[in-house]
PDB file of C-alpha atoms and ligand atoms in Angstrom:
ATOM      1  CA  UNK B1201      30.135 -25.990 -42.419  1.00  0.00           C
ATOM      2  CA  UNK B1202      33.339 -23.931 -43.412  1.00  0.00           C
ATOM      3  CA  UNK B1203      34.539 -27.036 -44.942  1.00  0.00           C
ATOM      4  CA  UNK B1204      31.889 -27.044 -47.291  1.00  0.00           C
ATOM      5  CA  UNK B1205      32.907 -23.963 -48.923  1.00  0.00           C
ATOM      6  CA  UNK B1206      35.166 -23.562 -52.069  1.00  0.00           C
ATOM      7  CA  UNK B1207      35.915 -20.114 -51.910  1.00  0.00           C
ATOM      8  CA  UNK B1208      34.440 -16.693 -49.270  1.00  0.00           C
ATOM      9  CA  UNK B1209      32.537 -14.856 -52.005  1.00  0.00           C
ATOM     10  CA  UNK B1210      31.968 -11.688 -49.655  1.00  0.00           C
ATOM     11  CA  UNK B1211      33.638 -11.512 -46.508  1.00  0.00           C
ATOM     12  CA  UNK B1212      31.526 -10.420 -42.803  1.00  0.00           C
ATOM     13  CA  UNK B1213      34.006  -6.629 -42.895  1.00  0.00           C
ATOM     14  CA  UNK B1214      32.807  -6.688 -46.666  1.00  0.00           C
ATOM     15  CA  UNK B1215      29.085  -6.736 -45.863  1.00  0.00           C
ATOM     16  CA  UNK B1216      28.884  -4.982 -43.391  1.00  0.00           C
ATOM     17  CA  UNK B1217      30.742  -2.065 -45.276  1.00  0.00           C
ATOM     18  CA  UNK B1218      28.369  -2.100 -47.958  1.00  0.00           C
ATOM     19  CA  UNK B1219      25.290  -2.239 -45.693  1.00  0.00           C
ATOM     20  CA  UNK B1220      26.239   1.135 -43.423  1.00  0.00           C
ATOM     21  CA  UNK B1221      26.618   2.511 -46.982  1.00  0.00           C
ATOM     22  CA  UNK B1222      23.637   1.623 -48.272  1.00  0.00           C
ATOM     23  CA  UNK B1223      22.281   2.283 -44.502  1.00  0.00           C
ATOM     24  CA  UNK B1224      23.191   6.444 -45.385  1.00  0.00           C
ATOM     25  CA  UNK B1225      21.527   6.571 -48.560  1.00  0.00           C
ATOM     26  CA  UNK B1226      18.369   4.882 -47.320  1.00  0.00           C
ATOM     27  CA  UNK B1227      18.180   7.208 -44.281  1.00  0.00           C
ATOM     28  CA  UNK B1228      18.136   9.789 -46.496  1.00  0.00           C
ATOM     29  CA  UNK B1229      15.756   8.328 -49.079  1.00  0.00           C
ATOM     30  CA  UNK B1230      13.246   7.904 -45.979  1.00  0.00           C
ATOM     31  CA  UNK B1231      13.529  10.798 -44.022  1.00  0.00           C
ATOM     32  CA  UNK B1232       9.930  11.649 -42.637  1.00  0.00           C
ATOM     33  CA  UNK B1233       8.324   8.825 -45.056  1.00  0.00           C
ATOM     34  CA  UNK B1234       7.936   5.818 -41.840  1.00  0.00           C
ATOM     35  CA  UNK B1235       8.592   3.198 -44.613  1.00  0.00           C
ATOM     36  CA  UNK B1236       7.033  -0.316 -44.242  1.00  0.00           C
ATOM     37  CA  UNK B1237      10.553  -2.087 -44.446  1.00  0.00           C
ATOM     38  CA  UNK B1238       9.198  -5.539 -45.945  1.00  0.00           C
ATOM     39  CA  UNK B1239      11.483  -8.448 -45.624  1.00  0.00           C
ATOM     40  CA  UNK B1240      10.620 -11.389 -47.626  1.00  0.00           C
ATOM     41  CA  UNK B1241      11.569 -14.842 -45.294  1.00  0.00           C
ATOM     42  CA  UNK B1242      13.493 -16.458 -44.885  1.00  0.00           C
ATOM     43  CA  UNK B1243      16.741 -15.614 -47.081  1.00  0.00           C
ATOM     44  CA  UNK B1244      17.027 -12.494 -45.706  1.00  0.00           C
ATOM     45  CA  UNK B1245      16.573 -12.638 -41.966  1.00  0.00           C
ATOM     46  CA  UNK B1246      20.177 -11.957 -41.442  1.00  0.00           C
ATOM     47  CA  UNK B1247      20.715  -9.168 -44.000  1.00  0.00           C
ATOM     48  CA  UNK B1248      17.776  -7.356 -42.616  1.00  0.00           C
ATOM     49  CA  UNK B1249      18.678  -7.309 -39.232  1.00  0.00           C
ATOM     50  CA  UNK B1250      21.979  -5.937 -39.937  1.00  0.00           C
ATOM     51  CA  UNK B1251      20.430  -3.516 -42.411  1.00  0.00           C
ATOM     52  CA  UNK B1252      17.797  -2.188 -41.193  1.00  0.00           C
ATOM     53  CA  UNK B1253      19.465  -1.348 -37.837  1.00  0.00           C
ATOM     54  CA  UNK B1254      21.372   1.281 -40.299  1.00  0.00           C
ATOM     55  CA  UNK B1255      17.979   2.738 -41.454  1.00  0.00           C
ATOM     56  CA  UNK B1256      18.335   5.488 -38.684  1.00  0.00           C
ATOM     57  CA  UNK B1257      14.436   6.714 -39.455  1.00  0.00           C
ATOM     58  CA  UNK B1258      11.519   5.458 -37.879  1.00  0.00           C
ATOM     59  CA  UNK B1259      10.198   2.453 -39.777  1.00  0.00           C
ATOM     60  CA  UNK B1260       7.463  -0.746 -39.051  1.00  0.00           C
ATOM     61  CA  UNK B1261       9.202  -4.026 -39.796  1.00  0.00           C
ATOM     62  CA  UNK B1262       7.159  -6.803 -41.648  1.00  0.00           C
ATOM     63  CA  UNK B1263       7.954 -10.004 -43.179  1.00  0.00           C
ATOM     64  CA  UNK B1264       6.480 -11.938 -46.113  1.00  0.00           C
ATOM     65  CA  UNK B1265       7.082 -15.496 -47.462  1.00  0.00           C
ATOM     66  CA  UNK B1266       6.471 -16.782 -50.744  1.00  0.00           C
ATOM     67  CA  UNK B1267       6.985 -20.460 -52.249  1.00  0.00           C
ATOM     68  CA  UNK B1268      10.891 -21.028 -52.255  1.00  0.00           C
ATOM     69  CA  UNK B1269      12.781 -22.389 -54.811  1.00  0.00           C
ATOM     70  CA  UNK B1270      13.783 -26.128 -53.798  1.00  0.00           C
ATOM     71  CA  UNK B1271      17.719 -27.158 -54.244  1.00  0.00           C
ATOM     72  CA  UNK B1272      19.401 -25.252 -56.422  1.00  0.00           C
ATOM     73  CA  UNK B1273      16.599 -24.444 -59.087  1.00  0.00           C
ATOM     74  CA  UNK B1274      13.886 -22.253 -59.353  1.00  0.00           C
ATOM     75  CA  UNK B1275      10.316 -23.574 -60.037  1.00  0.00           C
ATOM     76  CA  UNK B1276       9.486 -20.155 -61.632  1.00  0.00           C
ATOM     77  CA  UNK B1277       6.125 -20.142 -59.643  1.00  0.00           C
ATOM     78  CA  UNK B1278       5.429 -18.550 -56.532  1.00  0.00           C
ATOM     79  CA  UNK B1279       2.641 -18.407 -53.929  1.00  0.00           C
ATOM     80  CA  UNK B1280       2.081 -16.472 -50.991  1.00  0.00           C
ATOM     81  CA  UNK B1281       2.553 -18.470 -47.882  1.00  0.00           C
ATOM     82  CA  UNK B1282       2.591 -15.691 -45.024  1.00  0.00           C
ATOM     83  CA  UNK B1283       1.198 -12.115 -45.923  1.00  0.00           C
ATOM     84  CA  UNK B1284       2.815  -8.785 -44.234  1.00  0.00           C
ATOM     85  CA  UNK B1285       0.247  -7.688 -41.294  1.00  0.00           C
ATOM     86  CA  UNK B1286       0.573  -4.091 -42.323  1.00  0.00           C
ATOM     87  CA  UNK B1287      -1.867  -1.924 -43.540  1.00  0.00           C
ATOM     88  CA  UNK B1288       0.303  -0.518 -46.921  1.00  0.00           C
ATOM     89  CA  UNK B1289      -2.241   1.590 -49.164  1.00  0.00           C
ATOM     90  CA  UNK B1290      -0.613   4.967 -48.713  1.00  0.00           C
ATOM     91  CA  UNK B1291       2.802   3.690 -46.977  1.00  0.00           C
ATOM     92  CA  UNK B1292       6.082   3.979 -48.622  1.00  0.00           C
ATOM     93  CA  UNK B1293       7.494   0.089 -48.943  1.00  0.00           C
ATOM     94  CA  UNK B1294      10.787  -1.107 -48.481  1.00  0.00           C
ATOM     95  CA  UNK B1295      11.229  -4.351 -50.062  1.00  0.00           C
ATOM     96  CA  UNK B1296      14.867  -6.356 -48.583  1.00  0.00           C
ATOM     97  CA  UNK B1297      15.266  -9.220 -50.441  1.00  0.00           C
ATOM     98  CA  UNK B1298      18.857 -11.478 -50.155  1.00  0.00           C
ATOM     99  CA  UNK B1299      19.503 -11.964 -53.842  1.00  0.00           C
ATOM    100  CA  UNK B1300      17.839 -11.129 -57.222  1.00  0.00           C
ATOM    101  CA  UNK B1301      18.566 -14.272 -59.305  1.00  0.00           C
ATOM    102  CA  UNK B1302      16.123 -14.919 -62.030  1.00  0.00           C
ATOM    103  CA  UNK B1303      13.331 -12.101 -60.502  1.00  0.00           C
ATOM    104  CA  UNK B1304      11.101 -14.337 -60.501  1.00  0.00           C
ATOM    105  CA  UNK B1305      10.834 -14.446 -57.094  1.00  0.00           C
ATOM    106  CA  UNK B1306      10.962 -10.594 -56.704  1.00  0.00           C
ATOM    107  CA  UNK B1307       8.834  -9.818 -59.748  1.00  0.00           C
ATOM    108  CA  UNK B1308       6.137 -11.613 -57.841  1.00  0.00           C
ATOM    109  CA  UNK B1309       6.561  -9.836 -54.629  1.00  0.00           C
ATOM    110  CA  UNK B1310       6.155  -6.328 -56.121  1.00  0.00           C
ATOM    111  CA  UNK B1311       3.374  -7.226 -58.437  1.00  0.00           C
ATOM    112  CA  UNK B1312       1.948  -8.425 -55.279  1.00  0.00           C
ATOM    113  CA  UNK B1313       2.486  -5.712 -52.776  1.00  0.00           C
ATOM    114  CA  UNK B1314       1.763  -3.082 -55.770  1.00  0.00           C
ATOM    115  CA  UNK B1315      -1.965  -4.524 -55.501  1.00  0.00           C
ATOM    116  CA  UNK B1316      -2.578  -3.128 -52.020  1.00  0.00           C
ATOM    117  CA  UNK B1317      -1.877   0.779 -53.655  1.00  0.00           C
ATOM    118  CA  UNK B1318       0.883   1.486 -51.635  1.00  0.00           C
ATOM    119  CA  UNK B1319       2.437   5.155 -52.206  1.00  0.00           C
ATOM    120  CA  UNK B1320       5.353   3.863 -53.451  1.00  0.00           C
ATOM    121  CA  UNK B1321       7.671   0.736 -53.287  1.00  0.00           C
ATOM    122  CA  UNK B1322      11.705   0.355 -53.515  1.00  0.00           C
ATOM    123  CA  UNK B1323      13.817  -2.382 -53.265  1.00  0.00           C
ATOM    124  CA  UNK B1324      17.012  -2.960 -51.738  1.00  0.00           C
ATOM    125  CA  UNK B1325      18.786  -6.586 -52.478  1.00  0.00           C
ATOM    126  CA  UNK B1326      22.227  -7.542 -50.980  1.00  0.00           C
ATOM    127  CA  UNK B1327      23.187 -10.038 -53.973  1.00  0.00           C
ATOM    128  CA  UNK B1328      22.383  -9.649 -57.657  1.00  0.00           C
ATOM    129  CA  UNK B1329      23.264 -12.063 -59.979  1.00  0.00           C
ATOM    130  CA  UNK B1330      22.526 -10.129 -63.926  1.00  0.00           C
ATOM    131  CA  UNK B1331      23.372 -13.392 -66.050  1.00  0.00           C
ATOM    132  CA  UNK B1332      20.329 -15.722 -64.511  1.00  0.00           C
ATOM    133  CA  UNK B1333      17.774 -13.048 -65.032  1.00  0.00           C
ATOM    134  CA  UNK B1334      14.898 -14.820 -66.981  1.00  0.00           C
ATOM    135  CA  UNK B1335      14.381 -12.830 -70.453  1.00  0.00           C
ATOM    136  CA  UNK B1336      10.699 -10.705 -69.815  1.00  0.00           C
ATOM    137  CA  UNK B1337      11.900  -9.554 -66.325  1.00  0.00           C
ATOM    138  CA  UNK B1338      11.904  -5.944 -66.436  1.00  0.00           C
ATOM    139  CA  UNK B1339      11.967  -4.958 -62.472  1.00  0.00           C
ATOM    140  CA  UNK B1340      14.958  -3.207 -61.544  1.00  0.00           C
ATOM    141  CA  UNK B1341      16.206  -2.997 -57.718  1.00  0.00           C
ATOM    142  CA  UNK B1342      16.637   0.406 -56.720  1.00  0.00           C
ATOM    143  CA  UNK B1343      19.834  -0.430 -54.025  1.00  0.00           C
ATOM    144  CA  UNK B1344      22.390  -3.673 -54.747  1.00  0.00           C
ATOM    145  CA  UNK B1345      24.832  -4.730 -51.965  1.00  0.00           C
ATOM    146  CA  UNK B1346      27.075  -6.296 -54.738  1.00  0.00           C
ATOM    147  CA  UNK B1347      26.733  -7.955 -58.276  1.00  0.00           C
ATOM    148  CA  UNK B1348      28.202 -11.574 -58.105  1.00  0.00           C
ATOM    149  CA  UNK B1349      29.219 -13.775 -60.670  1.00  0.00           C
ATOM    150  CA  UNK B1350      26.584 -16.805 -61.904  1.00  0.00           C
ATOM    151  CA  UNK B1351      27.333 -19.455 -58.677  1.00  0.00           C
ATOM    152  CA  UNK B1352      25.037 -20.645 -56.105  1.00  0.00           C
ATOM    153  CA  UNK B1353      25.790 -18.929 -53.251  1.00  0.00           C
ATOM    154  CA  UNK B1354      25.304 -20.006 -49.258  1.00  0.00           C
ATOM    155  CA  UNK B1355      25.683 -18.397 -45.890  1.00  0.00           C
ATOM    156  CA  UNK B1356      24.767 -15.026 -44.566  1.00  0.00           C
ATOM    157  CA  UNK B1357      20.895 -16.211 -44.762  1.00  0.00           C
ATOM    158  CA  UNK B1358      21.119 -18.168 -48.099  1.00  0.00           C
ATOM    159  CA  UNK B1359      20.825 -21.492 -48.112  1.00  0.00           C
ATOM    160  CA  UNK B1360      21.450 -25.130 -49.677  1.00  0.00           C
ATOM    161  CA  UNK B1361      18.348 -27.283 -49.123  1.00  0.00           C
ATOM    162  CA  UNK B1362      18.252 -25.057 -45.527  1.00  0.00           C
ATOM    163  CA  UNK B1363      21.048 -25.450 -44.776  1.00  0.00           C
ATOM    164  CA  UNK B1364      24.577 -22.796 -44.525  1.00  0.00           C
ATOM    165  CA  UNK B1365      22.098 -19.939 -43.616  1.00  0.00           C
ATOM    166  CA  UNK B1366      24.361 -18.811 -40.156  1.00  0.00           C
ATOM    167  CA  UNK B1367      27.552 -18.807 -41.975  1.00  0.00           C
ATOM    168  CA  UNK B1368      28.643 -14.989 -41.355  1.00  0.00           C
ATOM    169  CA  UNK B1369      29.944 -14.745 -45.053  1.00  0.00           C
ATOM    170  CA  UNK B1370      28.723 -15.671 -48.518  1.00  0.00           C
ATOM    171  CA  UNK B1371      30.593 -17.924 -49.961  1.00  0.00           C
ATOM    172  CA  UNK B1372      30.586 -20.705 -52.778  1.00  0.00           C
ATOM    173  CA  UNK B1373      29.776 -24.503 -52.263  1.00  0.00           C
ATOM    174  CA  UNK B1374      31.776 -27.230 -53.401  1.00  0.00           C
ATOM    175  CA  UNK B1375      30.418 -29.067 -55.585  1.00  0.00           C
ATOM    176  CA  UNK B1376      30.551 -32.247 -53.576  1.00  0.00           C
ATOM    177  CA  UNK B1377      28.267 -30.512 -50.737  1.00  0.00           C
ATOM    178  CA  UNK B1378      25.873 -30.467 -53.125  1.00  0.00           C
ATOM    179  CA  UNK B1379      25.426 -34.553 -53.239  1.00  0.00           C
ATOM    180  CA  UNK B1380      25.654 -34.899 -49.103  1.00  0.00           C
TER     181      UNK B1380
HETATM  182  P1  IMP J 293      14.685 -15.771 -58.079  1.00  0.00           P
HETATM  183  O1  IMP J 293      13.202 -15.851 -57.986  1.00  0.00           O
HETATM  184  O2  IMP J 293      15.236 -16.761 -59.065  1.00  0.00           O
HETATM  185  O3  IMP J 293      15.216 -14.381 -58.331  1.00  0.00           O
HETATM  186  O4  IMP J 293      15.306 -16.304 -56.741  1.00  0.00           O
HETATM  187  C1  IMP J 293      14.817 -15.987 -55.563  1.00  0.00           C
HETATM  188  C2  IMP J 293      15.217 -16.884 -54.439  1.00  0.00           C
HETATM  189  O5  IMP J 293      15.992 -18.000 -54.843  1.00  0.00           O
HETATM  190  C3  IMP J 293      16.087 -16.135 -53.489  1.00  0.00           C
HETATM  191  O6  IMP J 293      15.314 -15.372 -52.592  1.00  0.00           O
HETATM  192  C4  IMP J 293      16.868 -17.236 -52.836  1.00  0.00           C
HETATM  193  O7  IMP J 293      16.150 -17.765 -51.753  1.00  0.00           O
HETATM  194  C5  IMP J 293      16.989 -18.291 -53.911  1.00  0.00           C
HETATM  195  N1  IMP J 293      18.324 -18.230 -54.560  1.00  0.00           N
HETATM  196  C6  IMP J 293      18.638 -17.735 -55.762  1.00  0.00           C
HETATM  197  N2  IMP J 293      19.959 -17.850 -56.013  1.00  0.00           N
HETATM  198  C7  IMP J 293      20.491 -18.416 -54.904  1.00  0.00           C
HETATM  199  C8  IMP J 293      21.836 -18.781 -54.528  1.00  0.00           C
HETATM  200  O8  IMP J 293      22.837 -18.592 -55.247  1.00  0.00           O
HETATM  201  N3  IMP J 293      21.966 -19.337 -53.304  1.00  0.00           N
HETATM  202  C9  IMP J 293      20.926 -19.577 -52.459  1.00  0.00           C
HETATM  203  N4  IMP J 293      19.670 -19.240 -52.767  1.00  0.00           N
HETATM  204  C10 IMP J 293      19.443 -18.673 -53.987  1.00  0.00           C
HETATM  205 MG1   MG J 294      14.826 -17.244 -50.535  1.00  0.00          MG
END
């Protein structure tokens, strides 16, 4: 796998720097709130494990999926394939996410999970990429693990056509993975 990669983007140290981090200010933000942390699959399986175990409140875990994009472009539409299992009307919601690339993805999500009148919802993404955003996307995350230049990314739960996800680092294909 490592041979597939042009360049480590965001090394494991890196990460998991910016997660404990993030880890204190959302321990504070949910202090006596028992937040619904929602993780949407399956980007960001490996993000939330490591994040969440820096939440150090009391929190239910649930996971969503919605249609993924296929190679390395997004459709732009999005269905729900697995709903969260929590009751949310009245629960604070935690949306994880592993990157913010157009918003398409997590546009849909909120507009989703807004529907079941939950008290309120935040969300924390470890990549955002600014220069895909599709024009009319207005959502703003409320936590970023890092901004990252306009490349696809892999590794550290992101994927190339499922594969890369258990790479412990984010890094950048080469372009010749991309034809295997
Ligand atoms: P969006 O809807 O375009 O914001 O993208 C959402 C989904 O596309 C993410 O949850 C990822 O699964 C996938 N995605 C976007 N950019 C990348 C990338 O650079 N590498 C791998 N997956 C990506
Ligand atoms: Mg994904």
């Amino acid at each position: 796998m490592d041979r597939d990669i042009k360049e480590v983007l965001l090394t494991e140290a890196q990460i998991q720097a910016r997660i404990a981090e993030m880890g204190e200010e959302l321990t504070r933000e949910y202090a006596d709130k028992y937040p619904v942390v929602v993780g949407v699959l399956k980007g960001v399986v490996v993000f939330y494990a490591d994040m969440v175990r820096q939440i150090k409140v009391p929190c239910e875990m649930d996971f969503m999926a919605i249609s993924s994009y296929s190679g390395t472009n997004s459709t732009g539409k999005a269905v729900v394939k697995k709903d969260i299992s929590a009751d949310i009307k009245g629960r604070h919601v935690l949306i994880l996410e592993d990157i913010y690339d157009t918003g398409n993805s997590l546009s849909f999500t909120y507009d989703y999970l807004m529907e079941k009148e939950p008290a309120s919802i935040k969300i924390c993404t470890l990549l955002d990429k600014p220069a895909r955003r599709k024009p009319g996307i207005t959502l703003k995350p409320d936590y970023v693990g890092f901004t990252i230049p306009d490349a696809f990314v892999v590794g550290y739960g992101l994927d190339f056509d499922e594969k890369y996800r258990n790479l412990p680092y984010v890094g950048i294909l080469k372009p010749e993975a991309y034809s295997k």
